[in-house]
Amino acid sequence: MKPIVAFPFRHHGELVSPDAKKMLLDAGFELVCNDTGRRLTVEEQKEMIRDAFAVVSGTEQYDEDMLSAAPNLKVVIRFGVGTDNFDLAAMKRRGIAVGVISNNNCVAEFAVTLILGVIKNIRLFDQTVREGGWARYTMHELKSKTVGIVGFGRIGKRLAQLLQGFDVEMLTYDPYVKEEEAAALNVKPVSLETLLAESDVVSLHIPATPQTRHLINKDTIAMMKDGAYLVNTSRGALIHEPSLVEALQSGKLAGAALDVYEREPVTEDLALGKLDNTLLAPHVAALSVETNYNAGITSAESIIRVFHGGTPLYPVQ
Ligand code: NAD
């Protein structure tokens, strides 16, 4: 029996390239895919991964209950970065290797897009012209501003690289920051309090964990500079949304640009969607043609490496 790679996530057909699938087939794997066009039920997911050696996952859950359905599972590759849908401790106990893919450039480029878009009122300009209007608001320039990068991992560092040409001051808060890596990118490591107090733009690049949940709340927003902007391309759980809405309504914050929300997908009653000073995207920061292609190849390569006794290309544990 050939070792099985399961692709239980809904959009695998659009996202995983034929080249990546061919790599796995050529390496002797059998592929089992979710062709329903919808998210699988828990029972369907269990059935699909039952005999799998490897899983390429989306945002579906892999907890103790799910993992117990797959006794042969040796590696799970997240077709993305966030692993908040994984019980990493349970995976470790079961000896399951976990890997992610690298989409740092795509997300960092999108963070730059959101930063520029929100400080330059892009949404309102587009809207006024479409409506046959001519509302010419004054915008801000990024030059000489201070950008606070919360989390100096793959995406935070790539953002710092991309911002080099804008003549900005850059601060970062990350308990695990390597001083020399920050210095090489002209970034100053500081405490969270200092970052919030001194940044004109705060951009979030940390994982959602019990420790980081609602990191941005009424109290931390109060520490931010008056008229600052907040950008979140990480996870919605990092922000207490009602506090953000209040700060945007009162003018404490000048604007927010968000790709992620506390509840996804959002619904029509999203309070943030009723405000003029928000720029909103539907969790797309990593969705590029280039990233999808590379993600497929990375997933295939990682699985083949684990099959031969190695580790995933971007291991999580
Ligand atoms: P990474 O693991 O490379 O970096 C995360 C960094 O956060 C690490 O350097 C870590 O030390 C730091 N960190 C952890 N806890 C922290 C805390 N409490 N305070 C400050 N820093 C802390 O991850 P990455 O690839 O840079 O991705 C960052 C986040 O972006 C991911 O966790 C994911 O949730 C999110 N993401 C979103 C999208 C999207 O589509 N919007 C796509 C990819 C990734």
Tab-separated table of C-alpha atoms and ligand atoms in Angstrom:
chain	number	residue	atom	x	y	z
A	1	MET	CA	0.000	0.000	0.000
A	2	LYS	CA	1.354	3.415	-0.965
A	3	PRO	CA	1.766	6.071	1.752
A	4	ILE	CA	-1.148	8.505	1.608
A	5	VAL	CA	-1.108	12.302	1.562
A	6	ALA	CA	-4.516	13.776	2.404
A	7	PHE	CA	-5.672	17.250	1.356
A	8	PRO	CA	-8.814	17.768	3.447
A	9	PHE	CA	-9.099	21.535	3.026
A	10	ARG	CA	-11.806	23.032	0.895
A	11	HIS	CA	-9.860	25.022	-1.678
A	12	HIS	CA	-6.987	22.626	-2.255
A	13	GLY	CA	-8.026	22.208	-5.893
A	14	GLU	CA	-7.500	25.901	-6.643
A	15	LEU	CA	-4.456	26.290	-4.427
A	16	VAL	CA	-2.216	23.244	-4.790
A	17	SER	CA	-0.500	23.235	-8.183
A	18	PRO	CA	-0.323	20.180	-10.456
A	19	ASP	CA	3.490	20.439	-10.178
A	20	ALA	CA	3.311	19.938	-6.402
A	21	LYS	CA	0.945	17.002	-6.736
A	22	LYS	CA	3.211	15.488	-9.394
A	23	MET	CA	6.194	15.735	-7.008
A	24	LEU	CA	4.287	13.632	-4.479
A	25	LEU	CA	3.009	11.143	-7.052
A	26	ASP	CA	6.529	10.737	-8.480
A	27	ALA	CA	7.806	10.118	-4.942
A	28	GLY	CA	5.392	7.197	-4.622
A	29	PHE	CA	2.536	8.736	-2.623
A	30	GLU	CA	-1.160	8.289	-3.177
A	31	LEU	CA	-3.178	11.517	-2.926
A	32	VAL	CA	-6.597	11.777	-1.291
A	33	CYS	CA	-8.373	15.082	-1.832
A	34	ASN	CA	-11.441	16.943	-0.645
A	35	ASP	CA	-13.377	17.374	-3.872
A	36	THR	CA	-16.667	18.343	-2.236
A	37	GLY	CA	-16.099	22.072	-2.788
A	38	ARG	CA	-17.009	22.669	0.861
A	39	ARG	CA	-15.505	22.268	4.301
A	40	LEU	CA	-15.627	18.659	5.450
A	41	THR	CA	-17.588	17.673	8.523
A	42	VAL	CA	-15.501	16.362	11.419
A	43	GLU	CA	-16.514	12.805	10.561
A	44	GLU	CA	-15.625	13.243	6.889
A	45	GLN	CA	-12.258	14.744	7.840
A	46	LYS	CA	-11.546	11.786	10.151
A	47	GLU	CA	-12.429	9.363	7.390
A	48	MET	CA	-10.158	11.132	4.903
A	49	ILE	CA	-7.082	11.163	7.164
A	50	ARG	CA	-7.651	7.678	8.663
A	51	ASP	CA	-4.777	5.968	6.797
A	52	ALA	CA	-2.772	9.081	5.929
A	53	PHE	CA	0.976	9.405	6.393
A	54	ALA	CA	0.745	13.144	5.754
A	55	VAL	CA	-1.884	15.867	5.789
A	56	VAL	CA	-1.739	19.198	4.012
A	57	SER	CA	-4.104	21.311	6.071
A	58	GLY	CA	-6.074	24.507	5.839
A	59	THR	CA	-7.753	26.008	8.905
A	60	GLU	CA	-9.640	22.840	9.909
A	61	GLN	CA	-9.016	21.582	13.443
A	62	TYR	CA	-6.387	19.009	14.420
A	63	ASP	CA	-7.020	18.314	18.078
A	64	GLU	CA	-6.595	15.166	20.154
A	65	ASP	CA	-9.900	13.784	18.929
A	66	MET	CA	-9.052	14.344	15.262
A	67	LEU	CA	-5.492	13.025	15.613
A	68	SER	CA	-6.697	9.857	17.311
A	69	ALA	CA	-8.489	9.017	14.047
A	70	ALA	CA	-5.161	8.918	12.163
A	71	PRO	CA	-2.779	6.459	13.855
A	72	ASN	CA	-0.311	6.459	10.916
A	73	LEU	CA	-0.013	10.232	10.648
A	74	LYS	CA	3.607	11.400	10.716
A	75	VAL	CA	3.494	14.932	9.344
A	76	VAL	CA	1.033	17.801	9.004
A	77	ILE	CA	1.910	20.740	6.777
A	78	ARG	CA	-0.187	23.858	7.212
A	79	PHE	CA	-0.853	25.376	3.789
A	80	GLY	CA	-0.294	28.759	5.403
A	81	VAL	CA	1.397	30.024	8.545
A	82	GLY	CA	-0.967	30.269	11.535
A	83	THR	CA	-1.119	27.031	13.535
A	84	ASP	CA	-3.835	28.114	15.969
A	85	ASN	CA	-6.049	25.291	14.607
A	86	PHE	CA	-3.454	22.719	15.753
A	87	ASP	CA	-3.044	21.131	19.174
A	88	LEU	CA	0.751	21.297	18.920
A	89	ALA	CA	1.288	19.556	22.264
A	90	ALA	CA	-0.842	16.599	21.160
A	91	MET	CA	1.046	16.450	17.875
A	92	LYS	CA	4.350	16.444	19.699
A	93	ARG	CA	3.188	13.643	22.011
A	94	ARG	CA	2.237	11.590	18.975
A	95	GLY	CA	5.536	12.264	17.193
A	96	ILE	CA	3.842	14.120	14.340
A	97	ALA	CA	6.129	16.616	12.602
A	98	VAL	CA	4.505	19.974	11.870
A	99	GLY	CA	5.516	22.402	9.163
A	100	VAL	CA	4.250	25.646	7.716
A	101	ILE	CA	4.946	27.325	4.423
A	102	SER	CA	6.712	30.611	3.905
A	103	ASN	CA	4.469	33.404	2.684
A	104	ASN	CA	6.337	36.193	4.398
A	105	ASN	CA	6.769	38.356	1.310
A	106	CYS	CA	3.126	38.224	0.285
A	107	VAL	CA	1.819	39.126	3.740
A	108	ALA	CA	4.482	41.787	4.275
A	109	GLU	CA	3.660	43.384	0.914
A	110	PHE	CA	0.015	43.380	1.912
A	111	ALA	CA	0.868	45.018	5.233
A	112	VAL	CA	2.669	47.779	3.304
A	113	THR	CA	-0.387	48.078	1.046
A	114	LEU	CA	-2.695	48.446	4.048
A	115	ILE	CA	-0.388	50.903	5.803
A	116	LEU	CA	-0.214	53.151	2.737
A	117	GLY	CA	-3.873	52.614	1.899
A	118	VAL	CA	-5.153	53.648	5.307
A	119	ILE	CA	-2.900	56.688	5.838
A	120	LYS	CA	-3.792	57.896	2.333
A	121	ASN	CA	-7.589	57.382	2.568
A	122	ILE	CA	-7.522	55.198	-0.536
A	123	ARG	CA	-10.941	53.721	0.170
A	124	LEU	CA	-12.634	57.130	0.341
A	125	PHE	CA	-10.897	58.396	-2.793
A	126	ASP	CA	-12.018	55.361	-4.745
A	127	GLN	CA	-15.541	55.727	-3.386
A	128	THR	CA	-15.908	59.431	-4.179
A	129	VAL	CA	-14.788	59.069	-7.787
A	130	ARG	CA	-17.045	56.057	-8.329
A	131	GLU	CA	-19.958	58.089	-7.000
A	132	GLY	CA	-19.151	60.987	-9.362
A	133	GLY	CA	-17.945	63.034	-6.384
A	134	TRP	CA	-14.703	64.949	-5.815
A	135	ALA	CA	-14.001	64.666	-2.064
A	136	ARG	CA	-10.297	65.517	-1.835
A	137	TYR	CA	-9.197	64.671	1.709
A	138	THR	CA	-5.674	65.503	2.827
A	139	MET	CA	-3.597	62.422	3.408
A	140	HIS	CA	-0.453	61.571	5.377
A	141	GLU	CA	3.022	60.690	4.156
A	142	LEU	CA	4.899	57.762	5.639
A	143	LYS	CA	8.272	59.508	5.452
A	144	SER	CA	9.696	60.416	8.875
A	145	LYS	CA	6.949	58.514	10.698
A	146	THR	CA	7.597	55.782	13.240
A	147	VAL	CA	6.356	52.296	12.379
A	148	GLY	CA	6.036	49.838	15.266
A	149	ILE	CA	6.341	46.207	14.210
A	150	VAL	CA	4.862	43.905	16.853
A	151	GLY	CA	6.519	40.522	16.259
A	152	PHE	CA	9.869	40.285	14.503
A	153	GLY	CA	9.495	36.881	12.885
A	154	ARG	CA	9.465	36.046	9.187
A	155	ILE	CA	6.777	38.566	8.220
A	156	GLY	CA	7.839	41.297	10.643
A	157	LYS	CA	11.405	41.146	9.310
A	158	ARG	CA	10.280	41.155	5.678
A	159	LEU	CA	8.098	44.188	6.427
A	160	ALA	CA	11.150	45.960	7.876
A	161	GLN	CA	13.079	45.150	4.681
A	162	LEU	CA	10.302	46.480	2.463
A	163	LEU	CA	10.014	49.703	4.467
A	164	GLN	CA	13.722	50.554	4.071
A	165	GLY	CA	13.047	52.972	1.214
A	166	PHE	CA	10.404	55.015	3.032
A	167	ASP	CA	12.727	56.886	5.424
A	168	VAL	CA	10.807	55.739	8.487
A	169	GLU	CA	11.915	55.057	12.041
A	170	MET	CA	11.216	51.445	12.943
A	171	LEU	CA	10.635	49.919	16.358
A	172	THR	CA	9.894	46.322	17.193
A	173	TYR	CA	8.559	44.483	20.195
A	174	ASP	CA	9.326	40.766	20.272
A	175	PRO	CA	10.517	38.911	23.384
A	176	TYR	CA	12.707	36.699	21.178
A	177	VAL	CA	14.166	39.388	18.939
A	178	LYS	CA	17.812	38.978	17.958
A	179	GLU	CA	19.454	42.370	18.469
A	180	GLU	CA	21.825	41.935	15.520
A	181	GLU	CA	18.995	41.001	13.127
A	182	ALA	CA	17.054	44.071	14.156
A	183	ALA	CA	20.101	46.322	13.880
A	184	ALA	CA	20.846	45.007	10.385
A	185	LEU	CA	17.419	46.268	9.294
A	186	ASN	CA	17.655	49.621	11.169
A	187	VAL	CA	15.019	48.462	13.636
A	188	LYS	CA	15.154	49.311	17.331
A	189	PRO	CA	13.889	46.656	19.775
A	190	VAL	CA	11.794	48.233	22.540
A	191	SER	CA	9.166	47.269	25.101
A	192	LEU	CA	5.539	46.991	24.004
A	193	GLU	CA	4.737	50.119	26.034
A	194	THR	CA	7.407	52.161	24.233
A	195	LEU	CA	6.364	50.847	20.837
A	196	LEU	CA	2.742	51.772	21.440
A	197	ALA	CA	3.605	55.208	22.828
A	198	GLU	CA	5.983	56.187	20.024
A	199	SER	CA	4.577	54.618	16.845
A	200	ASP	CA	2.480	56.471	14.278
A	201	VAL	CA	1.623	53.124	12.704
A	202	VAL	CA	1.436	49.865	14.687
A	203	SER	CA	1.506	46.694	12.576
A	204	LEU	CA	0.821	43.304	14.178
A	205	HIS	CA	2.866	40.226	13.192
A	206	ILE	CA	2.526	37.794	16.087
A	207	PRO	CA	0.677	34.503	16.442
A	208	ALA	CA	-2.661	34.204	18.192
A	209	THR	CA	-2.061	32.405	21.480
A	210	PRO	CA	-3.781	32.560	24.872
A	211	GLN	CA	-1.056	35.101	25.848
A	212	THR	CA	-1.601	37.375	22.840
A	213	ARG	CA	-5.408	37.259	22.787
A	214	HIS	CA	-6.742	40.833	22.944
A	215	LEU	CA	-3.222	42.257	23.142
A	216	ILE	CA	-4.795	45.357	21.642
A	217	ASN	CA	-7.534	46.325	24.079
A	218	LYS	CA	-8.912	49.424	25.807
A	219	ASP	CA	-5.808	49.743	28.011
A	220	THR	CA	-3.184	49.192	25.321
A	221	ILE	CA	-5.033	51.478	22.886
A	222	ALA	CA	-4.892	54.159	25.588
A	223	MET	CA	-1.084	53.796	25.524
A	224	MET	CA	-0.989	54.478	21.767
A	225	LYS	CA	-0.190	57.862	20.276
A	226	ASP	CA	-3.233	60.017	19.596
A	227	GLY	CA	-4.031	59.822	15.893
A	228	ALA	CA	-2.041	56.628	15.317
A	229	TYR	CA	-3.009	53.919	12.844
A	230	LEU	CA	-3.369	50.198	13.565
A	231	VAL	CA	-2.762	47.498	10.956
A	232	ASN	CA	-3.498	43.813	11.500
A	233	THR	CA	-2.575	41.102	9.003
A	234	SER	CA	-2.006	38.475	11.726
A	235	ARG	CA	-5.060	37.158	13.524
A	236	GLY	CA	-8.333	38.764	14.596
A	237	ALA	CA	-8.015	37.422	18.136
A	238	LEU	CA	-5.185	39.889	18.804
A	239	ILE	CA	-7.635	42.804	18.913
A	240	HIS	CA	-10.620	43.423	21.171
A	241	GLU	CA	-12.786	44.806	18.370
A	242	PRO	CA	-15.303	46.807	20.454
A	243	SER	CA	-12.379	48.768	21.987
A	244	LEU	CA	-10.947	49.422	18.531
A	245	VAL	CA	-14.317	50.627	17.233
A	246	GLU	CA	-14.610	53.002	20.188
A	247	ALA	CA	-11.101	54.388	19.573
A	248	LEU	CA	-11.826	54.906	15.859
A	249	GLN	CA	-15.113	56.635	16.619
A	250	SER	CA	-13.622	58.945	19.238
A	251	GLY	CA	-10.651	59.872	17.032
A	252	LYS	CA	-8.147	58.442	19.505
A	253	LEU	CA	-6.945	56.379	16.534
A	254	ALA	CA	-6.948	57.945	13.067
A	255	GLY	CA	-7.575	54.698	11.256
A	256	ALA	CA	-7.250	50.940	11.126
A	257	ALA	CA	-6.548	48.576	8.267
A	258	LEU	CA	-7.478	44.967	8.871
A	259	ASP	CA	-7.248	41.689	7.033
A	260	VAL	CA	-8.419	39.561	9.968
A	261	TYR	CA	-11.304	39.700	12.445
A	262	GLU	CA	-12.470	38.208	15.714
A	263	ARG	CA	-15.178	36.327	13.810
A	264	GLU	CA	-14.576	35.181	10.243
A	265	PRO	CA	-16.175	35.374	7.807
A	266	VAL	CA	-17.636	38.692	8.903
A	267	THR	CA	-21.307	39.554	8.645
A	268	GLU	CA	-23.087	42.714	7.481
A	269	ASP	CA	-23.340	44.007	11.029
A	270	LEU	CA	-19.541	44.286	11.452
A	271	ALA	CA	-19.179	47.572	13.337
A	272	LEU	CA	-15.775	48.223	11.757
A	273	GLY	CA	-17.443	48.208	8.352
A	274	LYS	CA	-19.655	51.169	9.316
A	275	LEU	CA	-16.681	53.489	9.846
A	276	ASP	CA	-15.027	55.732	7.243
A	277	ASN	CA	-11.572	55.415	8.779
A	278	THR	CA	-11.171	51.677	8.247
A	279	LEU	CA	-9.729	49.787	5.293
A	280	LEU	CA	-10.873	46.171	5.309
A	281	ALA	CA	-9.897	42.985	3.489
A	282	PRO	CA	-11.308	39.432	3.785
A	283	HIS	CA	-8.251	37.511	5.134
A	284	VAL	CA	-6.384	37.563	1.837
A	285	ALA	CA	-2.909	38.781	2.835
A	286	ALA	CA	-1.279	35.505	1.810
A	287	LEU	CA	-3.378	34.780	-1.251
A	288	SER	CA	-1.106	35.319	-4.204
A	289	VAL	CA	-0.505	33.210	-7.256
A	290	GLU	CA	3.196	33.100	-6.369
A	291	THR	CA	2.614	32.108	-2.739
A	292	ASN	CA	0.152	29.363	-3.634
A	293	TYR	CA	2.559	27.849	-6.094
A	294	ASN	CA	5.473	27.955	-3.661
A	295	ALA	CA	3.272	26.636	-0.849
A	296	GLY	CA	2.403	23.545	-2.861
A	297	ILE	CA	6.041	22.872	-3.685
A	298	THR	CA	7.096	23.519	-0.061
A	299	SER	CA	4.381	21.172	1.237
A	300	ALA	CA	5.413	18.403	-1.154
A	301	GLU	CA	9.115	18.853	-0.395
A	302	SER	CA	8.478	18.893	3.364
A	303	ILE	CA	6.442	15.673	3.223
A	304	ILE	CA	9.105	13.915	1.126
A	305	ARG	CA	11.788	15.076	3.571
A	306	VAL	CA	9.866	13.671	6.544
A	307	PHE	CA	9.228	10.423	4.678
A	308	HIS	CA	13.021	10.061	4.338
A	309	GLY	CA	13.625	10.758	8.026
A	310	GLY	CA	14.165	14.508	7.798
A	311	THR	CA	12.231	17.554	8.982
A	312	PRO	CA	9.776	19.857	7.191
A	313	LEU	CA	11.346	22.850	5.416
A	314	TYR	CA	9.758	25.260	7.903
A	315	PRO	CA	9.285	23.149	11.047
A	316	VAL	CA	7.106	24.357	13.886
A	317	GLN	CA	8.343	21.884	16.484
B	1	NAD	P1	6.785	33.823	12.907
B	1	NAD	O1	6.539	32.665	13.797
B	1	NAD	O2	7.919	33.800	11.963
B	1	NAD	O3	6.937	35.153	13.778
B	1	NAD	C1	6.134	35.455	14.870
B	1	NAD	C2	6.965	36.275	15.817
B	1	NAD	O4	6.131	36.689	16.890
B	1	NAD	C3	8.154	35.508	16.436
B	1	NAD	O5	9.362	36.215	16.201
B	1	NAD	C4	7.829	35.453	17.925
B	1	NAD	O6	8.984	35.573	18.734
B	1	NAD	C5	6.923	36.661	18.064
B	1	NAD	N1	6.038	36.611	19.221
B	1	NAD	C6	5.408	35.550	19.737
B	1	NAD	N2	4.670	35.938	20.793
B	1	NAD	C7	4.838	37.274	20.914
B	1	NAD	C8	4.340	38.250	21.810
B	1	NAD	N3	3.520	37.910	22.790
B	1	NAD	N4	4.728	39.522	21.638
B	1	NAD	C9	5.557	39.879	20.637
B	1	NAD	N5	6.098	38.991	19.770
B	1	NAD	C10	5.716	37.710	19.910
B	1	NAD	O7	5.395	34.067	12.147
B	1	NAD	P2	5.189	34.881	10.793
B	1	NAD	O8	5.365	33.960	9.644
B	1	NAD	O9	5.957	36.139	10.848
B	1	NAD	O10	3.628	35.184	10.916
B	1	NAD	C11	3.115	36.089	11.864
B	1	NAD	C12	1.630	35.889	11.971
B	1	NAD	O11	1.001	36.318	10.742
B	1	NAD	C13	1.236	34.405	12.051
B	1	NAD	O12	1.232	33.960	13.342
B	1	NAD	C14	-0.115	34.326	11.393
B	1	NAD	O13	-1.103	34.294	12.392
B	1	NAD	C15	-0.206	35.605	10.603
B	1	NAD	N6	-0.440	35.339	9.187
B	1	NAD	C16	-1.564	35.853	8.612
B	1	NAD	C17	-1.804	35.658	7.254
B	1	NAD	C18	-3.003	36.240	6.580
B	1	NAD	O14	-3.452	35.700	5.587
B	1	NAD	N7	-3.522	37.364	7.046
B	1	NAD	C19	-0.915	34.895	6.513
B	1	NAD	C20	0.223	34.393	7.133
B	1	NAD	C21	0.456	34.623	8.467
